Amino acid sequence: RLKSLNRLQIILQHLKMSKQTDSAAEVLLEKKGGAGIITLNRPKALNALNLSMIQQIYPQIKTWEQDPETFLIIIKGAGGKAFCAGGDIRAITEAGKVGDKLLQDFFRGEYRLNNAIGTCKKPYVALIDGITMGGGVGVSVHGHFRVATEKTLFAMPETAIGLFPDVGGGYFLPRLSGKIGYFLGLTGFRLKGRDVLKAGIATHFVESEKLPALEKDLIALKSPSKEKIADLLNSYHMKCTVDQEKEFVLDEHMEKINSLFSANSMEEIVKKLKQDGSPFAMKQLEAINKMSPTSLKLTLRQLREGASMSLQDVLRMEYRLSQACMKGHDFYEGVRAVLIDKDQSPKWKPAALEEVSDEFVDNCFKPLGNDDLKL
């Protein structure tokens, strides 16, 4: 009797442990009904993506895509504060300082994952509740459905840390209406709640507290088609009245955004903003003046070229840019100023737009031969 009790205790202990190790996992991958569910599970780090998470999610999406018993894929973030606040920039910075291979592996892995989502044959539903920036945008925006809530906070703030709006930003940003994408990518402007839908980044808007019910209903769908999923999302979306009356935050500025951000060079955009002189233009000028001049020039060209490229070609281009940024000065300086010392006063090199030569920019876009990204 004692023996079997002992054995039971051991089994219970083991179960408890396996449960603990599971919830300590940085990403949870489960199958419920016909749905594959990805939960980004680093709430303390606002679910920022690191390489090991990327390396777990990618093969799982590929497996589910082939599995006849999986009808849809849902991705969400744990902790209630963020869906995913970006890539694990600190780890990349540390690797960069010592010339670690992580610099290639991380961007390669992340962009391959973005492409897997963009080409996924199964309906892909991202529940972008809370902070959704950078890498978090990359694992949501390329999927079929993006459900925003009143807690969603969207931004592509990369130019502030000497990077550029990557993860396929060169594909989706220039495809937003007018020049909104150029404006968002260059200034890092933040969109909140229903505005994320109105800008065309989210496809649906549902109250945050309704998400568990929505998820349950998605899982309960019998062999769901994309249409059935869309119908279910639409029904939740139609019932949601939060901020329904509110005007789109950029509505009154759209004409300005479209004319100011259609200039062919960064210098010209700055000149136009100065000439405009309105409070809105001055505010954007102030934001742009804080950004890395190199990043701004790379970003403008990235978006202009990406506008007519396939997602795959955009990701290849962005991989080249990522490697150029890793070899430069501004990324490390930007991370230092914004994330590490938090003094918010980066010393960019070069410090002025005029000093970033076209030749330098051209070089950043050059193919890397055997080192190019393979998709």
mmCIF file of C-alpha atoms in Angstrom:
data_model
loop_
_atom_site.group_PDB
_atom_site.id
_atom_site.type_symbol
_atom_site.label_atom_id
_atom_site.label_comp_id
_atom_site.label_asym_id
_atom_site.label_seq_id
_atom_site.Cartn_x
_atom_site.Cartn_y
_atom_site.Cartn_z
ATOM 1 C CA ARG A 1 0.000 0.000 0.000
ATOM 2 C CA LEU A 2 2.797 2.345 0.988
ATOM 3 C CA LYS A 3 4.593 1.546 -2.231
ATOM 4 C CA SER A 4 1.661 2.502 -4.434
ATOM 5 C CA LEU A 5 1.072 5.686 -2.412
ATOM 6 C CA ASN A 6 4.706 6.552 -2.872
ATOM 7 C CA ARG A 7 4.451 5.924 -6.577
ATOM 8 C CA LEU A 8 1.341 8.117 -6.739
ATOM 9 C CA GLN A 9 3.196 10.931 -4.990
ATOM 10 C CA ILE A 10 6.045 10.632 -7.443
ATOM 11 C CA ILE A 11 3.632 10.731 -10.377
ATOM 12 C CA LEU A 12 1.821 13.748 -8.918
ATOM 13 C CA GLN A 13 5.121 15.471 -8.260
ATOM 14 C CA HIS A 14 6.137 14.759 -11.840
ATOM 15 C CA LEU A 15 2.844 16.086 -13.212
ATOM 16 C CA LYS A 16 3.220 19.205 -11.126
ATOM 17 C CA MET A 17 6.709 19.680 -12.441
ATOM 18 C CA SER A 18 5.797 19.143 -16.055
ATOM 19 C CA LYS A 19 3.001 21.665 -15.625
ATOM 20 C CA GLN A 20 5.411 24.163 -14.096
ATOM 21 C CA THR A 21 8.029 23.746 -16.773
ATOM 22 C CA ASP A 22 5.324 24.142 -19.388
ATOM 23 C CA SER A 23 4.010 27.410 -18.031
ATOM 24 C CA ALA A 24 7.604 28.590 -17.743
ATOM 25 C CA ALA A 25 8.035 27.963 -21.455
ATOM 26 C CA GLU A 26 8.545 31.158 -23.475
ATOM 27 C CA VAL A 27 6.016 30.076 -26.043
ATOM 28 C CA LEU A 28 3.107 27.666 -25.598
ATOM 29 C CA LEU A 29 2.046 25.627 -28.614
ATOM 30 C CA GLU A 30 -1.192 23.678 -28.176
ATOM 31 C CA LYS A 31 -3.861 22.063 -30.229
ATOM 32 C CA LYS A 32 -7.479 22.664 -29.167
ATOM 33 C CA GLY A 33 -10.174 21.216 -31.369
ATOM 34 C CA GLY A 34 -9.275 22.100 -34.935
ATOM 35 C CA ALA A 35 -7.174 25.078 -33.878
ATOM 36 C CA GLY A 36 -3.447 25.374 -33.394
ATOM 37 C CA ILE A 37 -2.814 27.967 -30.673
ATOM 38 C CA ILE A 38 0.411 29.915 -30.209
ATOM 39 C CA THR A 39 0.746 31.823 -26.926
ATOM 40 C CA LEU A 40 3.715 34.168 -26.593
ATOM 41 C CA ASN A 41 4.552 33.620 -22.934
ATOM 42 C CA ARG A 42 7.098 36.156 -21.706
ATOM 43 C CA PRO A 43 4.743 38.623 -20.026
ATOM 44 C CA LYS A 44 7.525 40.224 -17.965
ATOM 45 C CA ALA A 45 9.374 41.032 -21.200
ATOM 46 C CA LEU A 46 6.081 42.107 -22.856
ATOM 47 C CA ASN A 47 6.272 38.880 -24.874
ATOM 48 C CA ALA A 48 9.267 40.117 -26.875
ATOM 49 C CA LEU A 49 10.385 37.530 -29.428
ATOM 50 C CA ASN A 50 13.726 35.869 -28.949
ATOM 51 C CA LEU A 51 15.454 33.371 -31.216
ATOM 52 C CA SER A 52 14.333 30.267 -29.325
ATOM 53 C CA MET A 53 10.663 31.335 -29.574
ATOM 54 C CA ILE A 54 11.047 31.955 -33.305
ATOM 55 C CA GLN A 55 12.708 28.546 -33.716
ATOM 56 C CA GLN A 56 9.780 26.839 -31.970
ATOM 57 C CA ILE A 57 6.963 28.716 -33.733
ATOM 58 C CA TYR A 58 8.238 28.374 -37.295
ATOM 59 C CA PRO A 59 8.280 24.552 -37.555
ATOM 60 C CA GLN A 60 4.979 24.346 -35.664
ATOM 61 C CA ILE A 61 3.224 26.606 -38.189
ATOM 62 C CA LYS A 62 4.685 24.503 -41.007
ATOM 63 C CA THR A 63 3.435 21.303 -39.320
ATOM 64 C CA TRP A 64 -0.055 22.666 -38.705
ATOM 65 C CA GLU A 65 -0.206 23.900 -42.273
ATOM 66 C CA GLN A 66 0.243 20.313 -43.493
ATOM 67 C CA ASP A 67 -2.038 18.751 -40.884
ATOM 68 C CA PRO A 68 -5.534 17.913 -42.234
ATOM 69 C CA GLU A 69 -6.904 18.036 -38.667
ATOM 70 C CA THR A 70 -5.801 21.655 -38.121
ATOM 71 C CA PHE A 71 -8.168 24.192 -39.657
ATOM 72 C CA LEU A 72 -6.882 27.455 -38.282
ATOM 73 C CA ILE A 73 -4.030 28.992 -36.305
ATOM 74 C CA ILE A 74 -4.526 31.496 -33.480
ATOM 75 C CA ILE A 75 -1.705 33.596 -32.005
ATOM 76 C CA LYS A 76 -1.996 35.615 -28.784
ATOM 77 C CA GLY A 77 0.118 37.047 -25.969
ATOM 78 C CA ALA A 78 0.068 36.141 -22.265
ATOM 79 C CA GLY A 79 -0.232 38.552 -19.353
ATOM 80 C CA GLY A 80 -2.859 41.006 -20.560
ATOM 81 C CA LYS A 81 -0.461 43.891 -21.144
ATOM 82 C CA ALA A 82 1.106 43.126 -24.500
ATOM 83 C CA PHE A 83 0.542 40.947 -27.530
ATOM 84 C CA CYS A 84 4.230 41.323 -28.390
ATOM 85 C CA ALA A 85 6.285 44.471 -27.915
ATOM 86 C CA GLY A 86 8.917 43.534 -30.500
ATOM 87 C CA GLY A 87 12.066 41.503 -30.972
ATOM 88 C CA ASP A 88 14.497 40.871 -28.148
ATOM 89 C CA ILE A 89 16.680 43.861 -29.004
ATOM 90 C CA ARG A 90 18.958 43.525 -25.961
ATOM 91 C CA ALA A 91 20.053 40.021 -26.936
ATOM 92 C CA ILE A 92 20.790 41.203 -30.474
ATOM 93 C CA THR A 93 22.785 44.173 -29.158
ATOM 94 C CA GLU A 94 24.923 41.958 -26.900
ATOM 95 C CA ALA A 95 25.567 39.592 -29.807
ATOM 96 C CA GLY A 96 26.477 42.502 -32.078
ATOM 97 C CA LYS A 97 29.124 43.754 -29.709
ATOM 98 C CA VAL A 98 30.955 40.452 -29.772
ATOM 99 C CA GLY A 99 30.281 39.633 -33.428
ATOM 100 C CA ASP A 100 28.073 36.648 -32.581
ATOM 101 C CA LYS A 101 26.270 34.579 -35.239
ATOM 102 C CA LEU A 102 22.978 35.490 -33.542
ATOM 103 C CA LEU A 103 22.962 38.636 -35.692
ATOM 104 C CA GLN A 104 22.399 36.538 -38.787
ATOM 105 C CA ASP A 105 20.355 33.779 -37.148
ATOM 106 C CA PHE A 106 17.870 36.061 -35.433
ATOM 107 C CA PHE A 107 16.926 38.169 -38.454
ATOM 108 C CA ARG A 108 17.021 35.157 -40.745
ATOM 109 C CA GLY A 109 14.728 33.193 -38.439
ATOM 110 C CA GLU A 110 12.389 36.109 -37.806
ATOM 111 C CA TYR A 111 11.939 36.988 -41.474
ATOM 112 C CA ARG A 112 11.414 33.343 -42.425
ATOM 113 C CA LEU A 113 8.697 33.224 -39.779
ATOM 114 C CA ASN A 114 7.101 36.415 -41.169
ATOM 115 C CA ASN A 115 7.094 34.794 -44.605
ATOM 116 C CA ALA A 116 5.595 31.537 -43.260
ATOM 117 C CA ILE A 117 2.732 33.594 -41.802
ATOM 118 C CA GLY A 118 2.313 35.614 -44.998
ATOM 119 C CA THR A 119 2.110 32.467 -47.116
ATOM 120 C CA CYS A 120 0.244 30.266 -44.620
ATOM 121 C CA LYS A 121 -2.482 28.197 -46.316
ATOM 122 C CA LYS A 122 -4.481 27.863 -43.096
ATOM 123 C CA PRO A 123 -6.470 30.865 -41.820
ATOM 124 C CA TYR A 124 -4.268 32.715 -39.320
ATOM 125 C CA VAL A 125 -5.921 34.797 -36.596
ATOM 126 C CA ALA A 126 -3.821 37.196 -34.508
ATOM 127 C CA LEU A 127 -5.408 38.562 -31.325
ATOM 128 C CA ILE A 128 -3.420 41.791 -31.010
ATOM 129 C CA ASP A 129 -4.549 42.809 -27.525
ATOM 130 C CA GLY A 130 -2.210 45.295 -25.832
ATOM 131 C CA ILE A 131 1.186 46.521 -27.032
ATOM 132 C CA THR A 132 1.935 45.382 -30.600
ATOM 133 C CA MET A 133 5.151 46.808 -31.971
ATOM 134 C CA GLY A 134 7.997 45.833 -34.290
ATOM 135 C CA GLY A 135 8.412 42.056 -34.180
ATOM 136 C CA GLY A 136 4.884 41.740 -32.763
ATOM 137 C CA VAL A 137 3.556 43.410 -35.892
ATOM 138 C CA GLY A 138 5.618 40.941 -37.941
ATOM 139 C CA VAL A 139 3.913 37.881 -36.420
ATOM 140 C CA SER A 140 0.415 39.341 -36.863
ATOM 141 C CA VAL A 141 0.070 41.738 -39.790
ATOM 142 C CA HIS A 142 0.903 39.239 -42.544
ATOM 143 C CA GLY A 143 -1.814 36.807 -41.424
ATOM 144 C CA HIS A 144 -5.400 36.747 -42.728
ATOM 145 C CA PHE A 145 -7.099 38.217 -39.657
ATOM 146 C CA ARG A 146 -5.897 40.736 -37.055
ATOM 147 C CA VAL A 147 -8.257 41.439 -34.168
ATOM 148 C CA ALA A 148 -7.524 44.689 -32.315
ATOM 149 C CA THR A 149 -9.074 45.752 -29.004
ATOM 150 C CA GLU A 150 -9.400 49.005 -27.054
ATOM 151 C CA LYS A 151 -6.061 48.045 -25.418
ATOM 152 C CA THR A 152 -4.122 47.682 -28.663
ATOM 153 C CA LEU A 153 -1.163 50.034 -28.999
ATOM 154 C CA PHE A 154 0.513 49.809 -32.396
ATOM 155 C CA ALA A 155 3.812 51.361 -33.471
ATOM 156 C CA MET A 156 6.830 50.754 -35.667
ATOM 157 C CA PRO A 157 9.349 52.770 -33.604
ATOM 158 C CA GLU A 158 12.536 51.401 -35.183
ATOM 159 C CA THR A 159 13.967 54.644 -36.586
ATOM 160 C CA ALA A 160 14.384 55.786 -32.948
ATOM 161 C CA ILE A 161 16.876 52.985 -32.292
ATOM 162 C CA GLY A 162 18.906 53.194 -35.483
ATOM 163 C CA LEU A 163 16.974 50.456 -37.252
ATOM 164 C CA PHE A 164 14.148 50.551 -39.839
ATOM 165 C CA PRO A 165 10.549 49.226 -39.764
ATOM 166 C CA ASP A 166 11.467 45.670 -40.685
ATOM 167 C CA VAL A 167 9.561 42.327 -40.326
ATOM 168 C CA GLY A 168 7.943 43.050 -43.703
ATOM 169 C CA GLY A 169 7.234 46.706 -42.938
ATOM 170 C CA GLY A 170 8.457 47.468 -46.441
ATOM 171 C CA TYR A 171 5.555 45.378 -47.694
ATOM 172 C CA PHE A 172 2.570 46.340 -45.541
ATOM 173 C CA LEU A 173 3.304 50.001 -44.724
ATOM 174 C CA PRO A 174 3.335 51.375 -48.299
ATOM 175 C CA ARG A 175 0.127 49.420 -48.979
ATOM 176 C CA LEU A 176 -1.868 51.306 -46.319
ATOM 177 C CA SER A 177 -4.100 54.076 -47.658
ATOM 178 C CA GLY A 178 -2.422 57.271 -48.860
ATOM 179 C CA LYS A 179 0.927 57.899 -47.214
ATOM 180 C CA ILE A 180 -0.105 56.706 -43.732
ATOM 181 C CA GLY A 181 2.469 53.899 -43.875
ATOM 182 C CA TYR A 182 5.323 56.276 -44.708
ATOM 183 C CA PHE A 183 4.222 58.554 -41.881
ATOM 184 C CA LEU A 184 4.013 55.668 -39.365
ATOM 185 C CA GLY A 185 7.327 54.138 -40.449
ATOM 186 C CA LEU A 186 9.339 57.367 -40.362
ATOM 187 C CA THR A 187 7.903 59.019 -37.233
ATOM 188 C CA GLY A 188 7.103 55.942 -35.107
ATOM 189 C CA PHE A 189 3.655 57.479 -34.451
ATOM 190 C CA ARG A 190 1.500 55.341 -32.116
ATOM 191 C CA LEU A 191 -2.010 54.227 -32.969
ATOM 192 C CA LYS A 192 -4.391 53.133 -30.235
ATOM 193 C CA GLY A 193 -7.503 50.962 -30.121
ATOM 194 C CA ARG A 194 -9.969 51.417 -32.952
ATOM 195 C CA ASP A 195 -7.480 53.604 -34.856
ATOM 196 C CA VAL A 196 -5.437 50.454 -35.545
ATOM 197 C CA LEU A 197 -8.480 49.157 -37.447
ATOM 198 C CA LYS A 198 -9.147 52.473 -39.174
ATOM 199 C CA ALA A 199 -5.571 52.683 -40.418
ATOM 200 C CA GLY A 200 -6.026 49.287 -42.082
ATOM 201 C CA ILE A 201 -3.614 47.369 -39.839
ATOM 202 C CA ALA A 202 -6.292 45.363 -37.999
ATOM 203 C CA THR A 203 -9.147 43.645 -39.829
ATOM 204 C CA HIS A 204 -11.546 43.503 -36.843
ATOM 205 C CA PHE A 205 -12.176 45.269 -33.541
ATOM 206 C CA VAL A 206 -13.481 43.412 -30.478
ATOM 207 C CA GLU A 207 -13.570 44.283 -26.773
ATOM 208 C CA SER A 208 -10.612 42.885 -24.895
ATOM 209 C CA GLU A 209 -12.825 41.059 -22.382
ATOM 210 C CA LYS A 210 -14.659 39.274 -25.205
ATOM 211 C CA LEU A 211 -11.493 37.649 -26.566
ATOM 212 C CA PRO A 212 -11.715 34.445 -24.468
ATOM 213 C CA ALA A 213 -15.287 33.901 -25.736
ATOM 214 C CA LEU A 214 -14.200 34.634 -29.311
ATOM 215 C CA GLU A 215 -11.331 32.172 -28.996
ATOM 216 C CA LYS A 216 -13.707 29.515 -27.652
ATOM 217 C CA ASP A 217 -16.094 30.074 -30.554
ATOM 218 C CA LEU A 218 -13.235 29.888 -33.058
ATOM 219 C CA ILE A 219 -12.081 26.577 -31.554
ATOM 220 C CA ALA A 220 -15.664 25.251 -31.620
ATOM 221 C CA LEU A 221 -16.140 25.893 -35.358
ATOM 222 C CA LYS A 222 -16.597 22.621 -37.246
ATOM 223 C CA SER A 223 -14.077 22.326 -40.123
ATOM 224 C CA PRO A 224 -14.018 26.095 -40.535
ATOM 225 C CA SER A 225 -13.369 27.748 -43.853
ATOM 226 C CA LYS A 226 -11.896 31.228 -44.145
ATOM 227 C CA GLU A 227 -15.459 32.469 -44.809
ATOM 228 C CA LYS A 228 -16.849 30.869 -41.626
ATOM 229 C CA ILE A 229 -14.039 32.398 -39.598
ATOM 230 C CA ALA A 230 -14.634 35.792 -41.212
ATOM 231 C CA ASP A 231 -18.366 35.521 -40.419
ATOM 232 C CA LEU A 232 -17.659 34.758 -36.769
ATOM 233 C CA LEU A 233 -15.165 37.620 -36.465
ATOM 234 C CA ASN A 234 -17.601 39.963 -38.220
ATOM 235 C CA SER A 235 -20.404 39.074 -35.800
ATOM 236 C CA TYR A 236 -18.185 39.961 -32.793
ATOM 237 C CA HIS A 237 -16.931 43.064 -34.571
ATOM 238 C CA MET A 238 -20.466 44.307 -35.325
ATOM 239 C CA LYS A 239 -21.527 43.910 -31.700
ATOM 240 C CA CYS A 240 -18.627 45.966 -30.396
ATOM 241 C CA THR A 241 -19.616 49.577 -29.707
ATOM 242 C CA VAL A 242 -16.453 50.768 -27.896
ATOM 243 C CA ASP A 243 -15.257 54.085 -29.412
ATOM 244 C CA GLN A 244 -17.589 53.570 -32.346
ATOM 245 C CA GLU A 245 -18.360 57.288 -32.627
ATOM 246 C CA LYS A 246 -14.742 58.368 -32.365
ATOM 247 C CA GLU A 247 -13.179 59.898 -35.452
ATOM 248 C CA PHE A 248 -9.942 58.398 -36.784
ATOM 249 C CA VAL A 249 -7.077 60.202 -35.031
ATOM 250 C CA LEU A 250 -5.377 61.024 -38.358
ATOM 251 C CA ASP A 251 -8.533 61.979 -40.257
ATOM 252 C CA GLU A 252 -8.075 65.726 -40.073
ATOM 253 C CA HIS A 253 -4.376 65.397 -41.000
ATOM 254 C CA MET A 254 -4.706 62.960 -43.906
ATOM 255 C CA GLU A 255 -4.415 65.587 -46.610
ATOM 256 C CA LYS A 256 -1.235 66.920 -45.010
ATOM 257 C CA ILE A 257 0.213 63.453 -44.470
ATOM 258 C CA ASN A 258 -0.421 62.535 -48.099
ATOM 259 C CA SER A 259 1.238 65.640 -49.482
ATOM 260 C CA LEU A 260 4.098 66.021 -46.977
ATOM 261 C CA PHE A 261 5.138 62.354 -47.019
ATOM 262 C CA SER A 262 4.988 61.930 -50.788
ATOM 263 C CA ALA A 263 8.284 63.778 -51.224
ATOM 264 C CA ASN A 264 11.126 61.876 -52.914
ATOM 265 C CA SER A 265 13.790 62.452 -50.269
ATOM 266 C CA MET A 266 14.011 62.860 -46.507
ATOM 267 C CA GLU A 267 15.482 66.347 -46.938
ATOM 268 C CA GLU A 268 12.438 67.286 -48.997
ATOM 269 C CA ILE A 269 10.026 65.873 -46.394
ATOM 270 C CA VAL A 270 11.761 67.942 -43.704
ATOM 271 C CA LYS A 271 11.629 71.042 -45.901
ATOM 272 C CA LYS A 272 7.912 70.526 -46.579
ATOM 273 C CA LEU A 273 7.169 70.065 -42.867
ATOM 274 C CA LYS A 274 9.013 73.297 -42.062
ATOM 275 C CA GLN A 275 7.192 75.183 -44.802
ATOM 276 C CA ASP A 276 3.836 73.836 -43.638
ATOM 277 C CA GLY A 277 4.452 75.168 -40.136
ATOM 278 C CA SER A 278 1.166 73.872 -38.648
ATOM 279 C CA PRO A 279 1.225 72.427 -35.098
ATOM 280 C CA PHE A 280 0.782 68.934 -36.572
ATOM 281 C CA ALA A 281 3.681 69.397 -39.028
ATOM 282 C CA MET A 282 5.913 70.839 -36.302
ATOM 283 C CA LYS A 283 5.190 67.881 -34.042
ATOM 284 C CA GLN A 284 6.173 65.427 -36.780
ATOM 285 C CA LEU A 285 9.301 67.456 -37.519
ATOM 286 C CA GLU A 286 10.226 67.242 -33.851
ATOM 287 C CA ALA A 287 9.775 63.451 -33.940
ATOM 288 C CA ILE A 288 11.823 63.101 -37.136
ATOM 289 C CA ASN A 289 14.638 65.260 -35.731
ATOM 290 C CA LYS A 290 15.105 62.727 -32.912
ATOM 291 C CA MET A 291 15.464 59.769 -35.267
ATOM 292 C CA SER A 292 18.654 58.339 -36.722
ATOM 293 C CA PRO A 293 19.291 60.194 -40.012
ATOM 294 C CA THR A 294 20.690 56.975 -41.496
ATOM 295 C CA SER A 295 17.578 55.033 -40.443
ATOM 296 C CA LEU A 296 15.305 57.667 -41.963
ATOM 297 C CA LYS A 297 17.030 57.489 -45.329
ATOM 298 C CA LEU A 298 17.077 53.684 -45.348
ATOM 299 C CA THR A 299 13.406 53.583 -44.339
ATOM 300 C CA LEU A 300 12.158 55.990 -46.991
ATOM 301 C CA ARG A 301 13.900 53.996 -49.694
ATOM 302 C CA GLN A 302 12.793 50.665 -48.173
ATOM 303 C CA LEU A 303 9.130 51.757 -48.287
ATOM 304 C CA ARG A 304 9.321 53.267 -51.771
ATOM 305 C CA GLU A 305 10.928 50.128 -53.210
ATOM 306 C CA GLY A 306 8.800 47.737 -51.164
ATOM 307 C CA ALA A 307 5.599 49.269 -52.542
ATOM 308 C CA SER A 308 5.969 47.264 -55.756
ATOM 309 C CA MET A 309 7.749 44.155 -54.438
ATOM 310 C CA SER A 310 6.485 40.758 -53.311
ATOM 311 C CA LEU A 311 6.668 39.994 -49.580
ATOM 312 C CA GLN A 312 9.565 37.600 -50.278
ATOM 313 C CA ASP A 313 11.589 40.248 -52.118
ATOM 314 C CA VAL A 314 10.862 42.764 -49.357
ATOM 315 C CA LEU A 315 12.110 40.354 -46.680
ATOM 316 C CA ARG A 316 15.275 39.682 -48.710
ATOM 317 C CA MET A 317 15.846 43.426 -49.005
ATOM 318 C CA GLU A 318 15.199 43.916 -45.278
ATOM 319 C CA TYR A 319 17.635 41.167 -44.370
ATOM 320 C CA ARG A 320 20.357 43.059 -46.290
ATOM 321 C CA LEU A 321 19.423 46.240 -44.437
ATOM 322 C CA SER A 322 19.413 44.475 -41.066
ATOM 323 C CA GLN A 323 22.962 43.262 -41.622
ATOM 324 C CA ALA A 324 24.083 46.730 -42.706
ATOM 325 C CA CYS A 325 22.567 48.240 -39.541
ATOM 326 C CA MET A 326 24.312 45.616 -37.392
ATOM 327 C CA LYS A 327 27.648 46.699 -38.858
ATOM 328 C CA GLY A 328 26.963 50.376 -38.265
ATOM 329 C CA HIS A 329 27.021 52.711 -35.272
ATOM 330 C CA ASP A 330 23.466 53.988 -34.847
ATOM 331 C CA PHE A 331 21.727 50.765 -33.824
ATOM 332 C CA TYR A 332 23.970 50.232 -30.800
ATOM 333 C CA GLU A 333 23.815 53.904 -29.885
ATOM 334 C CA GLY A 334 20.010 53.964 -30.248
ATOM 335 C CA VAL A 335 19.558 50.897 -28.055
ATOM 336 C CA ARG A 336 21.905 52.391 -25.483
ATOM 337 C CA ALA A 337 20.010 55.696 -25.361
ATOM 338 C CA VAL A 338 16.476 54.304 -25.451
ATOM 339 C CA LEU A 339 16.640 50.919 -23.726
ATOM 340 C CA ILE A 340 19.802 50.688 -21.631
ATOM 341 C CA ASP A 341 20.865 54.068 -20.201
ATOM 342 C CA LYS A 342 17.436 55.514 -21.045
ATOM 343 C CA ASP A 343 18.885 59.036 -21.352
ATOM 344 C CA GLN A 344 16.894 59.446 -24.599
ATOM 345 C CA SER A 345 19.715 61.409 -26.206
ATOM 346 C CA PRO A 346 21.442 59.283 -28.810
ATOM 347 C CA LYS A 347 24.488 60.697 -30.598
ATOM 348 C CA TRP A 348 23.854 59.671 -34.186
ATOM 349 C CA LYS A 349 26.711 59.291 -36.672
ATOM 350 C CA PRO A 350 26.323 60.942 -39.119
ATOM 351 C CA ALA A 351 24.275 63.468 -37.183
ATOM 352 C CA ALA A 352 22.529 65.155 -40.130
ATOM 353 C CA LEU A 353 20.511 63.876 -43.095
ATOM 354 C CA GLU A 354 22.769 65.752 -45.518
ATOM 355 C CA GLU A 355 25.741 63.714 -44.296
ATOM 356 C CA VAL A 356 24.178 60.340 -45.149
ATOM 357 C CA SER A 357 25.391 59.850 -48.715
ATOM 358 C CA ASP A 358 23.394 58.169 -51.465
ATOM 359 C CA GLU A 359 26.396 55.927 -52.000
ATOM 360 C CA PHE A 360 26.223 54.718 -48.403
ATOM 361 C CA VAL A 361 22.485 54.037 -48.719
ATOM 362 C CA ASP A 362 23.013 52.176 -52.021
ATOM 363 C CA ASN A 363 25.588 49.944 -50.352
ATOM 364 C CA CYS A 364 23.126 48.895 -47.646
ATOM 365 C CA PHE A 365 20.747 47.560 -50.319
ATOM 366 C CA LYS A 366 23.388 45.513 -52.182
ATOM 367 C CA PRO A 367 22.873 41.724 -52.465
ATOM 368 C CA LEU A 368 24.891 39.620 -50.024
ATOM 369 C CA GLY A 369 25.623 36.776 -52.441
ATOM 370 C CA ASN A 370 25.653 33.449 -50.598
ATOM 371 C CA ASP A 371 24.680 35.198 -47.384
ATOM 372 C CA ASP A 372 21.380 36.493 -48.759
ATOM 373 C CA LEU A 373 18.173 35.396 -47.054
ATOM 374 C CA LYS A 374 16.789 32.177 -48.527
ATOM 375 C CA LEU A 375 13.037 31.734 -48.284
#
